[in-house]
Amino acid sequence: MQSERRRIAVLGSTGSIGRQTLDVVRAYPDRFEVVALAARSNVALLAEQAREFAPQLVVCTGDSPDLQRQLDDTLPGCLRGLDALTTAATHPAVEMVVAATSGLVGVPSTLAAIRAGKTIALANKETLVMAGHQVMAEARSRGVAILPVDSEHNALWQCLRGERSSEVRRLLITASGGPFRQRTLDEMRNVTPAQALAHPTWRMGPKVTIDSATLMNKGLEVIEAHWLYDMPYDKIAVVVQPQSIIHSMVEYRDDSIKMQASIPSMRLPIQYALSYPDRLEREGTALAQPLRWGEIKQLDFDEADLERFPCLRLAYEAGRAGGSAPAALVGADETAVNLFLSGAIHFTDIAIVVERTLERHNIIANPDVEAVQAVSVWAQAEAARVAEELRGAPVPLSHVDE
Ligand code: NDP
Ligand code: MG
């Protein structure tokens, strides 16, 4: 029935998470209704999505003249400009906001949605890594739920359901270990971007794929878990699980461990967040992907190695330091990954660039959103300078910004 459908806004609808969110909506048309769609530059796909889902509001934030012409032709009624993201996130008809834009841009619109009392299905990493203190405080004071879409946090959430947090000993976040799981640091030095982009189990965008190869992605997830579950860093561990079947685990004080398992696909955690507290029948839908134990030859587990994967260590250090340190981590990593992808620095230089940038950062204790954004921008530029020093040559500026 129309009135029972959950009304959602998808911010970043043309991206990997956004498209998979719409796959879930498409599979359960009687459960979800798309009220708003927002993206930046992919006008053709946004227009196609608008035709299919007929939302009340479409937002496009890109501002190039060429894009404006495309919008005039295909989506004349859409709202334009960055502020329109917040309009979509706070639209009166919206119940749940799927926060799936990449980068920093998602933070203000997510905060505005929380203040407007919307439930948040959160994919965007920067929001919690950089502004976790503010986002969680706002959500708590307004009684707003932040439902994690990222597979690891979604798995933790499923394992924590029905349990008491006082009985949790540790959160165990699983990592595939990436393509270089078994290499030494020396062997990793000269790996190419193509090798680093060949993730063994997940298909994702280039930035998050490189972050998975360095384990920076896991480090960011540790920081997110700290905020989401109010857990100190020494109670959050990383466990390597190369098959990416176990998406995370919770260890309880009686030595019991709960794990969440499924075929690696973001559609399941997205679906769980969208339909919570219900679990929707998948058999007979286009999403069905049951795990067949007979096809899984084995499940391996290993401890994460902070020496071979210094980015994971740096993320723990930035998380523990708190304040603006995680924002500096994110900014420095952004630049370092871009420089590696463009061939300007070695794979192992990513951690060196991030570490030296963090050493030069004067941490701000309780930064507001503007301050974390400023720190991240500073760290992007500083990381480029560090890379220049490493290489002994200037880094082309086109590689510095997003
Ligand atoms: P993509 O790069 O595939 O998509 C990003 C989306 O955000 C696109 O729709 C893009 O629009 C939109 N966007 C970017 N900037 C703006 C802006 N200024 N205004 C409006 N829309 C904007 O990213 P992913 O979907 O992979 O990831 C999204 C977030 O989720 C990231 O923070 C990522 O770390 C996190 N995440 C992703 C996972 C994955 O499996 N992909 C897993 C867990 C977390 P357009 O394309 O039109 O320019
Ligand atoms: Mg993840």
Tab-separated table of C-alpha atoms and ligand atoms in Angstrom:
chain	number	residue	atom	x	y	z
A	1	MET	CA	0.000	0.000	0.000
A	2	GLN	CA	1.218	3.463	-0.932
A	3	SER	CA	1.043	4.860	2.628
A	4	GLU	CA	3.220	2.063	4.039
A	5	ARG	CA	6.120	2.602	1.707
A	6	ARG	CA	9.262	4.024	3.292
A	7	ARG	CA	10.000	7.369	1.665
A	8	ILE	CA	13.674	7.847	0.887
A	9	ALA	CA	16.082	10.416	-0.512
A	10	VAL	CA	19.163	9.010	-2.259
A	11	LEU	CA	22.082	11.432	-2.153
A	12	GLY	CA	24.718	10.232	-4.622
A	13	SER	CA	22.204	8.199	-6.630
A	14	THR	CA	24.475	7.818	-9.671
A	15	GLY	CA	27.366	6.281	-7.699
A	16	SER	CA	28.093	2.678	-6.828
A	17	ILE	CA	26.096	2.723	-3.553
A	18	GLY	CA	23.374	4.948	-5.014
A	19	ARG	CA	22.772	2.632	-7.971
A	20	GLN	CA	22.684	-0.425	-5.723
A	21	THR	CA	20.231	1.373	-3.423
A	22	LEU	CA	17.945	1.838	-6.410
A	23	ASP	CA	18.359	-1.881	-7.239
A	24	VAL	CA	16.919	-2.612	-3.800
A	25	VAL	CA	14.056	-0.152	-4.316
A	26	ARG	CA	13.356	-1.727	-7.719
A	27	ALA	CA	13.164	-5.190	-6.134
A	28	TYR	CA	10.650	-4.068	-3.480
A	29	PRO	CA	8.429	-1.464	-5.136
A	30	ASP	CA	5.718	-1.908	-2.511
A	31	ARG	CA	8.161	-1.177	0.344
A	32	PHE	CA	10.054	1.908	-0.807
A	33	GLU	CA	9.309	5.159	-2.551
A	34	VAL	CA	12.005	7.473	-3.887
A	35	VAL	CA	11.127	11.041	-2.916
A	36	ALA	CA	14.403	12.710	-3.878
A	37	LEU	CA	17.456	11.919	-5.984
A	38	ALA	CA	20.709	13.876	-5.956
A	39	ALA	CA	23.980	13.629	-7.856
A	40	ARG	CA	26.723	15.854	-9.201
A	41	SER	CA	27.705	15.304	-12.817
A	42	ASN	CA	26.172	12.201	-14.346
A	43	VAL	CA	23.159	13.977	-15.827
A	44	ALA	CA	22.272	11.200	-18.280
A	45	LEU	CA	21.952	8.573	-15.535
A	46	LEU	CA	20.230	10.975	-13.146
A	47	ALA	CA	17.641	11.763	-15.840
A	48	GLU	CA	17.093	8.056	-16.468
A	49	GLN	CA	16.625	7.443	-12.736
A	50	ALA	CA	14.219	10.384	-12.507
A	51	ARG	CA	12.115	8.922	-15.321
A	52	GLU	CA	12.033	5.499	-13.684
A	53	PHE	CA	11.368	6.502	-10.064
A	54	ALA	CA	9.431	9.768	-10.587
A	55	PRO	CA	10.728	11.481	-7.395
A	56	GLN	CA	9.240	14.741	-6.129
A	57	LEU	CA	12.665	16.360	-6.207
A	58	VAL	CA	15.807	15.947	-8.330
A	59	VAL	CA	19.053	17.711	-7.455
A	60	CYS	CA	22.192	18.179	-9.512
A	61	THR	CA	25.065	20.046	-7.866
A	62	GLY	CA	27.531	20.228	-10.759
A	63	ASP	CA	27.992	23.748	-12.065
A	64	SER	CA	29.913	23.586	-15.337
A	65	PRO	CA	28.241	25.426	-18.253
A	66	ASP	CA	28.152	22.205	-20.261
A	67	LEU	CA	26.322	20.448	-17.453
A	68	GLN	CA	23.842	23.297	-17.114
A	69	ARG	CA	23.045	22.958	-20.828
A	70	GLN	CA	22.505	19.217	-20.413
A	71	LEU	CA	20.202	19.901	-17.465
A	72	ASP	CA	18.213	22.476	-19.446
A	73	ASP	CA	17.671	19.816	-22.101
A	74	THR	CA	16.958	16.725	-19.986
A	75	LEU	CA	16.040	17.780	-16.429
A	76	PRO	CA	14.792	21.376	-16.600
A	77	GLY	CA	12.898	21.113	-13.300
A	78	CYS	CA	15.807	19.904	-11.188
A	79	LEU	CA	17.242	21.944	-8.320
A	80	ARG	CA	20.840	23.054	-8.807
A	81	GLY	CA	23.774	23.934	-6.596
A	82	LEU	CA	25.261	22.484	-3.435
A	83	ASP	CA	22.608	23.909	-1.100
A	84	ALA	CA	20.012	21.837	-2.949
A	85	LEU	CA	21.587	18.690	-1.436
A	86	THR	CA	20.372	19.921	1.933
A	87	THR	CA	16.953	20.708	0.451
A	88	ALA	CA	16.719	17.075	-0.695
A	89	ALA	CA	17.974	15.766	2.661
A	90	THR	CA	15.390	17.776	4.609
A	91	HIS	CA	12.398	17.540	2.221
A	92	PRO	CA	9.264	17.191	4.390
A	93	ALA	CA	8.126	14.000	2.642
A	94	VAL	CA	11.464	12.217	3.241
A	95	GLU	CA	11.701	9.718	6.132
A	96	MET	CA	15.112	8.239	5.430
A	97	VAL	CA	18.186	9.747	3.779
A	98	VAL	CA	20.659	7.424	2.076
A	99	ALA	CA	23.894	9.381	2.460
A	100	ALA	CA	25.973	7.992	-0.401
A	101	THR	CA	27.832	10.937	-1.860
A	102	SER	CA	31.590	10.551	-1.927
A	103	GLY	CA	33.951	12.908	-0.123
A	104	LEU	CA	33.305	15.777	2.222
A	105	VAL	CA	30.266	17.188	0.558
A	106	GLY	CA	27.970	14.797	2.413
A	107	VAL	CA	28.680	16.151	5.888
A	108	PRO	CA	26.525	19.341	5.965
A	109	SER	CA	23.521	17.691	4.277
A	110	THR	CA	23.672	14.714	6.645
A	111	LEU	CA	23.831	17.027	9.657
A	112	ALA	CA	20.872	18.995	8.305
A	113	ALA	CA	18.912	15.753	7.803
A	114	ILE	CA	19.640	14.718	11.400
A	115	ARG	CA	18.445	18.102	12.652
A	116	ALA	CA	15.273	17.612	10.594
A	117	GLY	CA	14.716	14.257	12.341
A	118	LYS	CA	15.347	12.022	9.306
A	119	THR	CA	16.683	8.498	9.748
A	120	ILE	CA	20.126	8.217	8.130
A	121	ALA	CA	21.309	5.208	6.133
A	122	LEU	CA	24.979	6.120	6.117
A	123	ALA	CA	27.463	5.008	3.460
A	124	ASN	CA	29.684	8.073	3.252
A	125	LYS	CA	32.849	7.458	5.280
A	126	GLU	CA	34.091	10.978	5.704
A	127	THR	CA	30.992	11.925	7.697
A	128	LEU	CA	31.883	9.825	10.741
A	129	VAL	CA	35.653	9.744	10.323
A	130	MET	CA	35.939	13.520	10.223
A	131	ALA	CA	32.854	14.729	12.065
A	132	GLY	CA	31.875	11.710	14.175
A	133	HIS	CA	31.853	13.690	17.422
A	134	GLN	CA	29.365	16.206	16.022
A	135	VAL	CA	27.222	13.826	13.998
A	136	MET	CA	26.725	11.346	16.839
A	137	ALA	CA	26.052	14.072	19.413
A	138	GLU	CA	23.395	15.622	17.142
A	139	ALA	CA	21.847	12.226	16.389
A	140	ARG	CA	21.708	11.324	20.065
A	141	SER	CA	20.197	14.603	21.144
A	142	ARG	CA	17.472	14.355	18.466
A	143	GLY	CA	16.827	10.628	18.866
A	144	VAL	CA	17.797	10.038	15.230
A	145	ALA	CA	19.059	6.616	14.123
A	146	ILE	CA	22.268	6.359	12.097
A	147	LEU	CA	22.016	3.049	10.239
A	148	PRO	CA	25.327	1.927	8.752
A	149	VAL	CA	25.411	0.761	5.139
A	150	ASP	CA	29.104	-0.130	5.011
A	151	SER	CA	29.216	-3.938	5.128
A	152	GLU	CA	31.420	-4.191	8.231
A	153	HIS	CA	29.405	-1.791	10.375
A	154	ASN	CA	26.202	-3.282	9.102
A	155	ALA	CA	27.506	-6.721	10.156
A	156	LEU	CA	28.460	-5.404	13.608
A	157	TRP	CA	24.998	-3.903	13.932
A	158	GLN	CA	23.405	-7.253	13.058
A	159	CYS	CA	25.657	-9.063	15.568
A	160	LEU	CA	24.875	-6.503	18.289
A	161	ARG	CA	21.124	-6.672	17.769
A	162	GLY	CA	19.417	-7.863	20.934
A	163	GLU	CA	22.625	-7.785	23.010
A	164	ARG	CA	23.823	-5.528	25.842
A	165	SER	CA	26.762	-3.302	24.968
A	166	SER	CA	28.138	-3.742	28.495
A	167	GLU	CA	28.717	-7.432	27.649
A	168	VAL	CA	30.746	-6.748	24.499
A	169	ARG	CA	34.442	-7.495	24.868
A	170	ARG	CA	35.590	-6.492	21.379
A	171	LEU	CA	34.372	-5.528	17.940
A	172	LEU	CA	36.271	-7.528	15.308
A	173	ILE	CA	36.208	-5.797	11.947
A	174	THR	CA	37.114	-8.096	9.094
A	175	ALA	CA	39.367	-7.115	6.182
A	176	SER	CA	39.974	-9.029	2.978
A	177	GLY	CA	43.630	-7.998	3.290
A	178	GLY	CA	43.550	-6.688	-0.285
A	179	PRO	CA	45.687	-7.905	-3.175
A	180	PHE	CA	48.979	-7.619	-1.240
A	181	ARG	CA	47.955	-9.513	1.833
A	182	GLN	CA	50.950	-11.828	1.665
A	183	ARG	CA	53.621	-9.458	0.375
A	184	THR	CA	56.462	-7.928	2.339
A	185	LEU	CA	56.833	-4.146	2.475
A	186	ASP	CA	59.766	-4.420	0.052
A	187	GLU	CA	57.669	-6.392	-2.395
A	188	MET	CA	54.886	-3.814	-2.143
A	189	ARG	CA	57.106	-0.858	-3.013
A	190	ASN	CA	56.907	-1.220	-6.772
A	191	VAL	CA	53.406	-2.552	-7.291
A	192	THR	CA	51.533	-0.744	-10.061
A	193	PRO	CA	48.161	1.031	-9.840
A	194	ALA	CA	46.658	-1.740	-12.017
A	195	GLN	CA	47.840	-4.387	-9.527
A	196	ALA	CA	46.549	-2.361	-6.583
A	197	LEU	CA	43.187	-1.825	-8.291
A	198	ALA	CA	42.643	-5.573	-8.757
A	199	HIS	CA	40.765	-6.198	-5.521
A	200	PRO	CA	40.311	-9.923	-4.854
A	201	THR	CA	36.716	-9.870	-3.579
A	202	TRP	CA	34.990	-6.460	-3.905
A	203	ARG	CA	34.252	-4.276	-6.970
A	204	MET	CA	34.399	-0.630	-5.896
A	205	GLY	CA	35.587	2.783	-7.080
A	206	PRO	CA	39.377	3.445	-7.413
A	207	LYS	CA	39.870	5.487	-4.212
A	208	VAL	CA	38.274	2.955	-1.881
A	209	THR	CA	40.009	0.089	-3.745
A	210	ILE	CA	43.467	1.591	-3.167
A	211	ASP	CA	42.470	2.292	0.447
A	212	SER	CA	41.610	-1.402	0.716
A	213	ALA	CA	45.037	-2.399	-0.612
A	214	THR	CA	46.832	-0.199	1.956
A	215	LEU	CA	44.299	-1.125	4.692
A	216	MET	CA	43.612	2.606	5.153
A	217	ASN	CA	40.001	1.733	4.375
A	218	LYS	CA	39.984	-0.616	7.375
A	219	GLY	CA	41.519	2.113	9.494
A	220	LEU	CA	38.749	4.523	8.506
A	221	GLU	CA	36.255	1.807	9.373
A	222	VAL	CA	37.826	1.422	12.832
A	223	ILE	CA	37.267	5.151	13.418
A	224	GLU	CA	33.671	4.883	12.163
A	225	ALA	CA	33.023	1.901	14.465
A	226	HIS	CA	34.404	3.873	17.410
A	227	TRP	CA	31.762	6.565	16.829
A	228	LEU	CA	28.861	4.354	15.797
A	229	TYR	CA	29.141	1.947	18.717
A	230	ASP	CA	30.761	4.237	21.285
A	231	MET	CA	33.616	1.775	21.704
A	232	PRO	CA	37.179	2.664	22.803
A	233	TYR	CA	39.907	1.926	20.255
A	234	ASP	CA	41.500	-0.830	22.325
A	235	LYS	CA	38.230	-2.753	22.036
A	236	ILE	CA	38.208	-2.615	18.228
A	237	ALA	CA	40.425	-5.103	16.393
A	238	VAL	CA	40.932	-5.943	12.732
A	239	VAL	CA	40.919	-9.572	11.575
A	240	VAL	CA	41.911	-10.595	8.062
A	241	GLN	CA	39.295	-12.799	6.371
A	242	PRO	CA	40.456	-13.133	2.763
A	243	GLN	CA	37.241	-14.602	1.303
A	244	SER	CA	35.120	-11.619	2.485
A	245	ILE	CA	32.318	-13.945	3.562
A	246	ILE	CA	32.415	-12.955	7.245
A	247	HIS	CA	31.726	-9.217	7.242
A	248	SER	CA	32.581	-8.608	10.908
A	249	MET	CA	32.190	-10.145	14.355
A	250	VAL	CA	31.401	-9.247	17.933
A	251	GLU	CA	33.169	-11.011	20.783
A	252	TYR	CA	31.269	-11.125	24.093
A	253	ARG	CA	32.635	-11.403	27.625
A	254	ASP	CA	31.699	-15.100	27.850
A	255	ASP	CA	34.106	-15.794	24.892
A	256	SER	CA	31.189	-16.214	22.497
A	257	ILE	CA	31.642	-14.662	19.059
A	258	LYS	CA	28.805	-13.726	16.699
A	259	MET	CA	29.624	-13.360	13.001
A	260	GLN	CA	27.575	-12.136	10.083
A	261	ALA	CA	28.115	-14.021	6.831
A	262	SER	CA	26.910	-13.525	3.259
A	263	ILE	CA	28.159	-13.346	-0.314
A	264	PRO	CA	30.140	-10.088	-0.662
A	265	SER	CA	27.680	-7.596	-2.159
A	266	MET	CA	26.680	-4.168	-0.905
A	267	ARG	CA	23.050	-4.772	-1.828
A	268	LEU	CA	22.457	-6.810	1.339
A	269	PRO	CA	23.684	-4.228	3.875
A	270	ILE	CA	21.862	-1.513	1.911
A	271	GLN	CA	18.667	-3.570	1.998
A	272	TYR	CA	19.030	-4.286	5.724
A	273	ALA	CA	19.421	-0.577	6.502
A	274	LEU	CA	16.500	0.376	4.265
A	275	SER	CA	14.095	-2.218	5.646
A	276	TYR	CA	15.170	-2.252	9.323
A	277	PRO	CA	13.760	-3.567	11.621
A	278	ASP	CA	12.261	-5.969	9.040
A	279	ARG	CA	14.181	-8.566	7.048
A	280	LEU	CA	12.738	-8.809	3.558
A	281	GLU	CA	12.267	-12.096	1.670
A	282	ARG	CA	14.800	-12.251	-1.139
A	283	GLU	CA	13.899	-15.551	-2.741
A	284	GLY	CA	12.302	-14.854	-6.095
A	285	THR	CA	13.716	-11.308	-6.321
A	286	ALA	CA	16.539	-10.121	-8.579
A	287	LEU	CA	18.666	-9.659	-5.452
A	288	ALA	CA	18.656	-13.277	-4.263
A	289	GLN	CA	22.222	-14.427	-3.587
A	290	PRO	CA	22.163	-17.176	-0.979
A	291	LEU	CA	25.433	-18.448	0.404
A	292	ARG	CA	26.017	-22.064	-0.578
A	293	TRP	CA	28.371	-23.620	1.960
A	294	GLY	CA	29.255	-26.429	-0.439
A	295	GLU	CA	30.782	-23.873	-2.818
A	296	ILE	CA	32.894	-22.242	-0.133
A	297	LYS	CA	35.959	-24.365	0.141
A	298	GLN	CA	37.369	-22.733	3.231
A	299	LEU	CA	37.315	-19.687	5.462
A	300	ASP	CA	40.693	-18.316	6.563
A	301	PHE	CA	41.455	-15.866	9.344
A	302	ASP	CA	44.611	-13.989	10.247
A	303	GLU	CA	45.707	-11.081	12.405
A	304	ALA	CA	46.203	-7.722	10.717
A	305	ASP	CA	49.865	-6.733	10.435
A	306	LEU	CA	50.354	-3.083	11.409
A	307	GLU	CA	53.986	-3.110	10.310
A	308	ARG	CA	53.383	-4.225	6.757
A	309	PHE	CA	50.252	-2.061	6.587
A	310	PRO	CA	51.279	1.197	8.290
A	311	CYS	CA	48.140	3.020	7.068
A	312	LEU	CA	46.107	0.935	9.502
A	313	ARG	CA	48.433	1.946	12.343
A	314	LEU	CA	48.199	5.605	11.295
A	315	ALA	CA	44.410	5.471	11.331
A	316	TYR	CA	44.406	4.035	14.869
A	317	GLU	CA	46.846	6.770	15.915
A	318	ALA	CA	44.737	9.525	14.333
A	319	GLY	CA	41.581	8.076	15.872
A	320	ARG	CA	43.146	7.964	19.326
A	321	ALA	CA	44.575	11.478	18.943
A	322	GLY	CA	41.026	12.610	18.067
A	323	GLY	CA	39.980	16.185	17.316
A	324	SER	CA	40.992	17.189	13.810
A	325	ALA	CA	43.590	14.394	13.377
A	326	PRO	CA	41.238	12.065	11.414
A	327	ALA	CA	40.378	14.963	9.069
A	328	ALA	CA	44.085	15.438	8.377
A	329	LEU	CA	44.407	11.684	7.823
A	330	VAL	CA	41.582	11.736	5.258
A	331	GLY	CA	42.967	14.777	3.417
A	332	ALA	CA	46.519	13.440	3.268
A	333	ASP	CA	45.335	10.036	2.099
A	334	GLU	CA	43.190	11.579	-0.631
A	335	THR	CA	46.233	13.279	-2.141
A	336	ALA	CA	48.555	10.330	-1.606
A	337	VAL	CA	46.174	7.918	-3.336
A	338	ASN	CA	45.719	10.283	-6.296
A	339	LEU	CA	49.487	10.676	-6.604
A	340	PHE	CA	49.994	6.920	-6.546
A	341	LEU	CA	47.260	6.377	-9.151
A	342	SER	CA	48.903	8.927	-11.434
A	343	GLY	CA	52.283	7.235	-11.093
A	344	ALA	CA	53.900	10.102	-9.144
A	345	ILE	CA	54.722	8.106	-5.991
A	346	HIS	CA	55.287	4.468	-4.999
A	347	PHE	CA	52.582	2.404	-3.312
A	348	THR	CA	54.527	2.346	-0.038
A	349	ASP	CA	54.942	6.143	-0.206
A	350	ILE	CA	51.206	6.522	0.498
A	351	ALA	CA	51.789	5.724	4.184
A	352	ILE	CA	54.954	7.839	4.327
A	353	VAL	CA	53.144	10.866	2.873
A	354	VAL	CA	50.237	10.427	5.292
A	355	GLU	CA	52.512	9.968	8.313
A	356	ARG	CA	54.663	13.029	7.580
A	357	THR	CA	51.580	15.151	6.939
A	358	LEU	CA	50.089	14.061	10.265
A	359	GLU	CA	53.362	14.935	12.023
A	360	ARG	CA	53.020	18.510	10.722
A	361	HIS	CA	49.411	18.905	11.835
A	362	ASN	CA	48.546	20.898	14.956
A	363	ILE	CA	45.481	19.087	16.224
A	364	ILE	CA	42.373	21.166	16.967
A	365	ALA	CA	40.612	19.633	19.973
A	366	ASN	CA	36.909	19.984	19.179
A	367	PRO	CA	36.593	21.190	15.587
A	368	ASP	CA	33.281	22.190	13.993
A	369	VAL	CA	32.395	21.106	10.450
A	370	GLU	CA	34.056	24.150	8.858
A	371	ALA	CA	37.247	23.453	10.806
A	372	VAL	CA	37.443	19.780	9.800
A	373	GLN	CA	36.883	20.767	6.190
A	374	ALA	CA	39.658	23.352	6.417
A	375	VAL	CA	42.023	20.829	8.008
A	376	SER	CA	41.300	18.284	5.323
A	377	VAL	CA	41.996	20.820	2.573
A	378	TRP	CA	45.218	21.844	4.327
A	379	ALA	CA	46.284	18.194	4.600
A	380	GLN	CA	45.640	17.628	0.887
A	381	ALA	CA	48.008	20.455	-0.003
A	382	GLU	CA	50.560	19.561	2.670
A	383	ALA	CA	50.640	15.953	1.472
A	384	ALA	CA	51.495	17.188	-2.022
A	385	ARG	CA	54.424	19.132	-0.542
A	386	VAL	CA	55.586	16.060	1.379
A	387	ALA	CA	55.416	14.032	-1.811
A	388	GLU	CA	57.506	16.647	-3.613
A	389	GLU	CA	60.155	16.376	-0.917
A	390	LEU	CA	60.092	12.583	-1.190
A	391	ARG	CA	60.500	12.664	-4.928
A	392	GLY	CA	62.851	15.607	-4.916
A	393	ALA	CA	60.708	17.097	-7.679
A	394	PRO	CA	57.503	19.142	-7.942
A	395	VAL	CA	54.246	17.261	-8.097
A	396	PRO	CA	51.904	18.413	-10.888
A	397	LEU	CA	49.077	20.342	-9.203
A	398	SER	CA	46.394	18.631	-11.250
A	399	HIS	CA	47.039	15.545	-9.157
A	400	VAL	CA	46.374	17.272	-5.879
A	401	ASP	CA	42.709	18.142	-5.853
A	402	GLU	CA	39.807	15.738	-6.225
B	1	NDP	P1	30.999	6.801	-6.199
B	1	NDP	O1	32.177	7.640	-6.527
B	1	NDP	O2	30.663	5.620	-7.014
B	1	NDP	O3	29.670	7.750	-6.208
B	1	NDP	C1	29.626	8.981	-5.573
B	1	NDP	C2	28.248	9.582	-5.752
B	1	NDP	O4	28.235	10.850	-5.098
B	1	NDP	C3	27.875	9.854	-7.208
B	1	NDP	O5	26.496	9.731	-7.353
B	1	NDP	C4	28.269	11.317	-7.384
B	1	NDP	O6	27.559	11.965	-8.426
B	1	NDP	C5	27.852	11.850	-6.037
B	1	NDP	N1	28.514	13.076	-5.680
B	1	NDP	C6	29.843	13.298	-5.519
B	1	NDP	N2	30.061	14.590	-5.204
B	1	NDP	C7	28.825	15.175	-5.166
B	1	NDP	C8	28.385	16.477	-4.941
B	1	NDP	N3	29.240	17.487	-4.725
B	1	NDP	N4	27.050	16.719	-4.988
B	1	NDP	C9	26.161	15.712	-5.238
B	1	NDP	N5	26.524	14.452	-5.481
B	1	NDP	C10	27.852	14.203	-5.447
B	1	NDP	O7	31.143	6.421	-4.658
B	1	NDP	P2	30.579	5.134	-3.912
B	1	NDP	O8	29.135	4.967	-4.211
B	1	NDP	O9	31.505	4.006	-4.101
B	1	NDP	O10	30.751	5.574	-2.401
B	1	NDP	C11	29.955	6.573	-1.783
B	1	NDP	C12	30.399	6.687	-0.332
B	1	NDP	O11	30.154	5.445	0.308
B	1	NDP	C13	31.894	6.948	-0.146
B	1	NDP	O12	32.095	7.786	0.962
B	1	NDP	C14	32.475	5.557	0.104
B	1	NDP	O13	33.645	5.579	0.888
B	1	NDP	C15	31.348	4.903	0.858
B	1	NDP	N6	31.324	3.452	0.729
B	1	NDP	C16	31.314	2.846	-0.502
B	1	NDP	C17	31.304	1.466	-0.615
B	1	NDP	C18	31.241	0.785	-1.957
B	1	NDP	O14	31.163	-0.443	-2.004
B	1	NDP	N7	31.246	1.492	-3.069
B	1	NDP	C19	31.328	0.621	0.585
B	1	NDP	C20	31.246	1.349	1.815
B	1	NDP	C21	31.264	2.709	1.883
B	1	NDP	P3	28.075	11.912	-9.992
B	1	NDP	O15	28.554	10.533	-10.251
B	1	NDP	O16	26.826	12.247	-10.739
B	1	NDP	O17	29.145	12.937	-10.133
B	2	MG	MG	33.667	-1.668	4.150
